[in-house]
XYZ file of C-alpha atoms in Angstrom:
319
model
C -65.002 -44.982 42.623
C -67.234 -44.576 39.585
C -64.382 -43.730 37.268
C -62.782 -47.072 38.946
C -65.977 -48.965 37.834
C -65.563 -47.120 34.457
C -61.987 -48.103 33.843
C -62.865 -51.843 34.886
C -65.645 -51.890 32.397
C -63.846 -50.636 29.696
C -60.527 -53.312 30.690
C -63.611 -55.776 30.477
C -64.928 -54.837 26.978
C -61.398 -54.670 25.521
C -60.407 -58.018 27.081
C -63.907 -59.549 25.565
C -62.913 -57.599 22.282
C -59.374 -59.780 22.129
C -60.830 -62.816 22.972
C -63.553 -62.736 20.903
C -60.759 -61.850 18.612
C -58.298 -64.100 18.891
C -61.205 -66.737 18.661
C -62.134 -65.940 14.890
C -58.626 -65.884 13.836
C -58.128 -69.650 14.848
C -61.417 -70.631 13.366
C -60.979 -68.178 10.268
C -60.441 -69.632 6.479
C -57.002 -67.814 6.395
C -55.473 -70.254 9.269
C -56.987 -73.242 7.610
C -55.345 -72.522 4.258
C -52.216 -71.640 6.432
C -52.058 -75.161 8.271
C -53.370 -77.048 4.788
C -50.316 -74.996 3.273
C -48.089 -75.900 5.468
C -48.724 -79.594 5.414
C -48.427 -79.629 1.428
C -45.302 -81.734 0.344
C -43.700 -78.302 -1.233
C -45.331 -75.002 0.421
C -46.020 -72.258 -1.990
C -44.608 -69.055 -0.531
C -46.967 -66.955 -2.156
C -50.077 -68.732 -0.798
C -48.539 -69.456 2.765
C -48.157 -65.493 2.528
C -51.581 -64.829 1.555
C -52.800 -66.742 3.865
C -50.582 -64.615 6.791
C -52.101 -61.552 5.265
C -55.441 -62.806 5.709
C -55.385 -63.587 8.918
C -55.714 -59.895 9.339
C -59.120 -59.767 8.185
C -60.237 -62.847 9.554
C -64.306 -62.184 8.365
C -63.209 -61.921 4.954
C -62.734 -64.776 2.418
C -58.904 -65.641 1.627
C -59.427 -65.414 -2.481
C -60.423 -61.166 -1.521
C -56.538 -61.084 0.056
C -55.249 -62.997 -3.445
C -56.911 -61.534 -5.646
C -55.414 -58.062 -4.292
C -52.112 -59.455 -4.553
C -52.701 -60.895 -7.559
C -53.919 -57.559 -9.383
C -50.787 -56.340 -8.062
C -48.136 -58.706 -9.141
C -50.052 -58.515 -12.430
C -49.771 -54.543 -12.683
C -45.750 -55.173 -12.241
C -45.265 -57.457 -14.702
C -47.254 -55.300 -17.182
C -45.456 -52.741 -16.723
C -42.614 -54.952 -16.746
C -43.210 -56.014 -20.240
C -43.797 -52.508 -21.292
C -39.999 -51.430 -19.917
C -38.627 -54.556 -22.124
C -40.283 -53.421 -25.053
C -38.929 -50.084 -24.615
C -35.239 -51.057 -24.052
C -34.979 -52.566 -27.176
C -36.335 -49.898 -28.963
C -33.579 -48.332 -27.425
C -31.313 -50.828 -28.130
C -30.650 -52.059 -24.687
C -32.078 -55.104 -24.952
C -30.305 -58.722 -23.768
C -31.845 -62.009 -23.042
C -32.965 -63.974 -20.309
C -33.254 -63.819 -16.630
C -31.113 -60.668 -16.496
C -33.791 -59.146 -18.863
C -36.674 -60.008 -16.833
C -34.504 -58.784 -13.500
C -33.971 -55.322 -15.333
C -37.784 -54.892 -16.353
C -39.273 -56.105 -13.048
C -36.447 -53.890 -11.070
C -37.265 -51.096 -13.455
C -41.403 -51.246 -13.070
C -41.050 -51.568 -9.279
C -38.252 -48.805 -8.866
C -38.344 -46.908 -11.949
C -34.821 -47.354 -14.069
C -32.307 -44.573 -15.033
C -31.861 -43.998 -18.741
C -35.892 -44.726 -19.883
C -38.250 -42.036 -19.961
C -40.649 -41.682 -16.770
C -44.174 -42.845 -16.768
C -45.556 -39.579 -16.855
C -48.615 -39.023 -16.870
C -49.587 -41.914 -15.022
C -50.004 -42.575 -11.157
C -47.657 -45.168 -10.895
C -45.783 -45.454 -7.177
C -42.826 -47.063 -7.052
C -41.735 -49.788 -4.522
C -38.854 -48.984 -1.768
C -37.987 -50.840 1.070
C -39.308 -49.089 4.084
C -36.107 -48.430 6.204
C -37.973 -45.893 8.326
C -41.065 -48.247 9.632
C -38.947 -51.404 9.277
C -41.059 -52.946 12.110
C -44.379 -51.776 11.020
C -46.570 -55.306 10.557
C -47.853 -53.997 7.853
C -44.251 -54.607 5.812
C -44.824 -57.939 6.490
C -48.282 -58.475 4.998
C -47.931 -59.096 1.131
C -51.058 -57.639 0.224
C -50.073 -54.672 2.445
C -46.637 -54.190 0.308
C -48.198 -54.225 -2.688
C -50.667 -51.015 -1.373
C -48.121 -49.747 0.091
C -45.190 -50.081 -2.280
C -43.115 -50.625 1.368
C -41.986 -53.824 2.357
C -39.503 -55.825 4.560
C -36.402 -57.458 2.292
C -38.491 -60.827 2.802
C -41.764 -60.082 1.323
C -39.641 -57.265 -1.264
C -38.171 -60.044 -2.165
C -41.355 -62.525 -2.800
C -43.141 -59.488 -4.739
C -40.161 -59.443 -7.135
C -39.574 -62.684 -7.560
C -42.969 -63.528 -8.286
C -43.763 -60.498 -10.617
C -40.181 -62.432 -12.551
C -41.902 -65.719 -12.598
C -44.826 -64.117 -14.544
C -43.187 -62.323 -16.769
C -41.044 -65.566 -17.629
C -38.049 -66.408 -15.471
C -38.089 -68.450 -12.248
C -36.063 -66.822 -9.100
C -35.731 -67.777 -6.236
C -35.263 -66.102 -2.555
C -32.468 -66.819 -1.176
C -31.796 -67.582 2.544
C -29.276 -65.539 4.087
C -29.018 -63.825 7.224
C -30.725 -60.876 8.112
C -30.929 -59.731 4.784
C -33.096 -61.895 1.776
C -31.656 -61.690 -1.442
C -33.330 -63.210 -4.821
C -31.634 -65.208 -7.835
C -32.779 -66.352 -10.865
C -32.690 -70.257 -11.159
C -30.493 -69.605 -13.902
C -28.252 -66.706 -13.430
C -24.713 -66.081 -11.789
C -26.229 -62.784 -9.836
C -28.239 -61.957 -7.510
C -30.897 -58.811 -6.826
C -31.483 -56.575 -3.621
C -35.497 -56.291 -3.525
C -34.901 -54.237 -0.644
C -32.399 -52.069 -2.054
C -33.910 -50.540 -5.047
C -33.202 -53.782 -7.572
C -29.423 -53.352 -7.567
C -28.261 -56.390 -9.240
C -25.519 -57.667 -7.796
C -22.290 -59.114 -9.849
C -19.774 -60.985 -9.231
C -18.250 -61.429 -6.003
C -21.484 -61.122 -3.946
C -23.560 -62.965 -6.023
C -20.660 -65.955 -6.157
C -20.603 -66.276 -2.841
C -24.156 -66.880 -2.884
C -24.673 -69.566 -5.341
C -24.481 -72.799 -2.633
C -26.813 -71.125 -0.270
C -30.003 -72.800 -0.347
C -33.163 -71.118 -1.724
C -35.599 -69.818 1.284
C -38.720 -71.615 0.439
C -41.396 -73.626 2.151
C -41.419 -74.313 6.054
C -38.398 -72.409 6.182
C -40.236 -69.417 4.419
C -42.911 -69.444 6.648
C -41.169 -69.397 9.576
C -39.254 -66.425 8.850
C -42.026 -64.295 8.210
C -43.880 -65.810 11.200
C -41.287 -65.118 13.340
C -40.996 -61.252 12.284
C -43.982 -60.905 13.037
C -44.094 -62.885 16.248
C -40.773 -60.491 17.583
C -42.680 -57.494 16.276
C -45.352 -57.881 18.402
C -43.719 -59.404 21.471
C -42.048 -56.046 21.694
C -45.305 -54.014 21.014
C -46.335 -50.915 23.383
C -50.039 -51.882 22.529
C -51.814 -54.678 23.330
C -50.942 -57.490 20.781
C -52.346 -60.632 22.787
C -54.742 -61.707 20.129
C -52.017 -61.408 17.353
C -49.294 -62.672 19.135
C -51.081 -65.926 20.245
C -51.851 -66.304 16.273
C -48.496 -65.874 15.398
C -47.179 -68.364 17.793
C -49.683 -70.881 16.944
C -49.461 -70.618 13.369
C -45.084 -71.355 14.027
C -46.301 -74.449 16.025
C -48.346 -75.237 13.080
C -44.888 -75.256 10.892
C -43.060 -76.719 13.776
C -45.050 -79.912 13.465
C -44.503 -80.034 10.158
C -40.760 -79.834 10.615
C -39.559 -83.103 11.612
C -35.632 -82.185 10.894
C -35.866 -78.931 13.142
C -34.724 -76.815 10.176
C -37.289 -74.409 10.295
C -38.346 -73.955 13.913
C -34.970 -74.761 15.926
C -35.970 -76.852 19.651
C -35.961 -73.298 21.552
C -37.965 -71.523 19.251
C -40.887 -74.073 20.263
C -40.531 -73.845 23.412
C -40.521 -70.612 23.426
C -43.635 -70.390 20.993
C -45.561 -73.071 23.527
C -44.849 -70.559 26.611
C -46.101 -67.854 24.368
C -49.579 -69.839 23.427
C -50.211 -70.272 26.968
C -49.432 -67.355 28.246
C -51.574 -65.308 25.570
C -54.585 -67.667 26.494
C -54.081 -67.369 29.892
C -54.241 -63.441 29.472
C -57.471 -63.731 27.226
C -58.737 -66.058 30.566
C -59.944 -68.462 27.836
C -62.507 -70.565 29.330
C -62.654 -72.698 26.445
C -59.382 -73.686 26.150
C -58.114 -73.521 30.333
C -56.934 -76.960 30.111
C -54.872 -76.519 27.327
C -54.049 -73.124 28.878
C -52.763 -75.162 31.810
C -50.497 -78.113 30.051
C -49.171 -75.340 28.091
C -47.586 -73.374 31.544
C -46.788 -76.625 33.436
C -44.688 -77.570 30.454
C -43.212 -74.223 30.326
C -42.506 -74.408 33.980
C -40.396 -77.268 33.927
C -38.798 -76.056 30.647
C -37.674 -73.399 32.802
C -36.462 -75.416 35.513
C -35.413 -72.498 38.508
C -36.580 -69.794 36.197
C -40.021 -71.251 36.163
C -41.465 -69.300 39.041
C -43.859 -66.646 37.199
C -45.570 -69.787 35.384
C -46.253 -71.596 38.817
C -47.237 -68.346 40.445
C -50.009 -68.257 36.901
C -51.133 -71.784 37.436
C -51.604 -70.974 41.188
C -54.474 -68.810 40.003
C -58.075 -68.964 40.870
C -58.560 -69.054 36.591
C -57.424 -72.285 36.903
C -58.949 -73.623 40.383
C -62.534 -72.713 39.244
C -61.960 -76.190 36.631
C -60.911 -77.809 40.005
């Protein structure tokens, strides 16, 4: 019996621990820069992924998250410049976007044919195949520590660190698998795979697909992470509800249903509730409650584990 008590206490403390929790990411700067984001007429994906990565440290001011990513993208296009430089010393120079796409690829993956930066403790950037579903590889100012990313935010670092150093590209959305392309360029580069720059018939095919930008962007990354940590062994209430309300947050933004298809919010809705309900958030039962009546009836004869939650005593004590 007292290792029972022991075991409830500590289920008690770690329950008060995710609630408390989950409470200062909703009220943290990082989800009000998300949702002011998110509501701007043209999202920046850069800030709306700052402001993801934030979330993570939700005691901590946003500009601490951009400034690291910042220094980062910075350090790349440096080094970026530096690579240029050299080529046409070595007489390898061309022009424009394809420059830029050489440089960057070269700074973040190192480049064949140049000398090494020896000497140095640079790390170079490679997608992380291994931890592919590691949140981390979805935090931007994680994958610029790390040098390990996801093809989405591989894809954001590089285009960004090409935008500094002087040519615009843009991700683009495909499926399963982000790709990047310069605004004015027939090819396109694999962030994820090393900088290959890809000619001809690949990048062809490409050129009609629209750029992954905006409400679109967000809710790709948002919904990696949402997946990641539905599937979670550990206990990822506190995240998962931030996730989910953070897609609802794009959803409403969304009036076309481009970005967050009609399941999707349902789905995210169901997910809201039941996190709160598994926090037993006192604060927010009613909205607790709408949220697994609506998912009930959403679910029409597959409802029955939301009626058998709102048959609860967590909800009669508001009775």
């Amino acid at each position: 019996m007292p290792m029972l008590r022991c075991a409830l206490v500590v289920a008690a403390a770690q329950a008060l621990t995710l609630l408390e929790s989950a409470r200062l990411r909703t009220g943290c700067e990082a989800r009000a820069a998300f949702a002011a984001e998110v509501a701007a007429e043209r999202p920046d994906n850069l800030r709306v992924a700052i402001a993801v990565a934030a979330e993570e440290r939700p005691e901590d001011r946003l500009d601490a998250t951009a400034s690291r990513v910042d220094a980062g993208i910075d350090d790349i296009c440096a080094r970026a410049s530096a690579r240029a430089s050299l080529e046409g010393m070595l007489g390898n120079a061309g022009g424009g976007s394809r420059a830029v796409a050489r440089a960057v690829g070269a700074a973040m993956y190192g480049a064949a044919g140049l000398p090494d930066e020896t000497g140095t403790d640079v790390s170079y950037f490679s997608g992380d195949s291994d931890g592919y579903y590691d949140p981390r590889n979805s935090f931007v100012d994680k994958v610029v520590e790390r040098r390990r990313g996801i093809p989405l935010t591989m894809s954001l670092v590089y285009a960004r660190a090409c935008a500094a150093a002087g040519a615009p590209f843009d991700l683009i959305n495909t499926p399963g698998h982000v790709l990047v392309r310069p605004a004015d360029g027939d090819f396109a580069v694999d962030a994820f795979g090393g900088g290959a720059i890809l000619d001809g018939f690949p990048a062809a095919d490409l050129r009609g697909v629209p750029a992954l930008s905006g409400l679109n962007f967000a809710a790709r990354l948002l919904r990696n992470l949402r997946l990641i940590y539905e599937r979670s062994e550990a206990d990822e209430t506190a995240r998962l509800l931030g996730a989910a309300e953070r897609m609802l947050l794009v959803a409403d933004r969304d009036a076309r249903f481009e970005a967050v298809p009609p399941a999707e919010r349902v789905h995210c809705r169901a997910a809201v509730g039941l996190c709160l309900f598994k926090l037993q958030d006192e604060d927010r039962r009613d909205e607790c409650r709408e949220l697994l009546e609506s998912a009930a009836r959403d679910a029409g004869e597959n409802g029955k584990h939301f009626r058998e939650l709102l048959a609860d005593k967590f909800f009669c004590a508001s009775s």
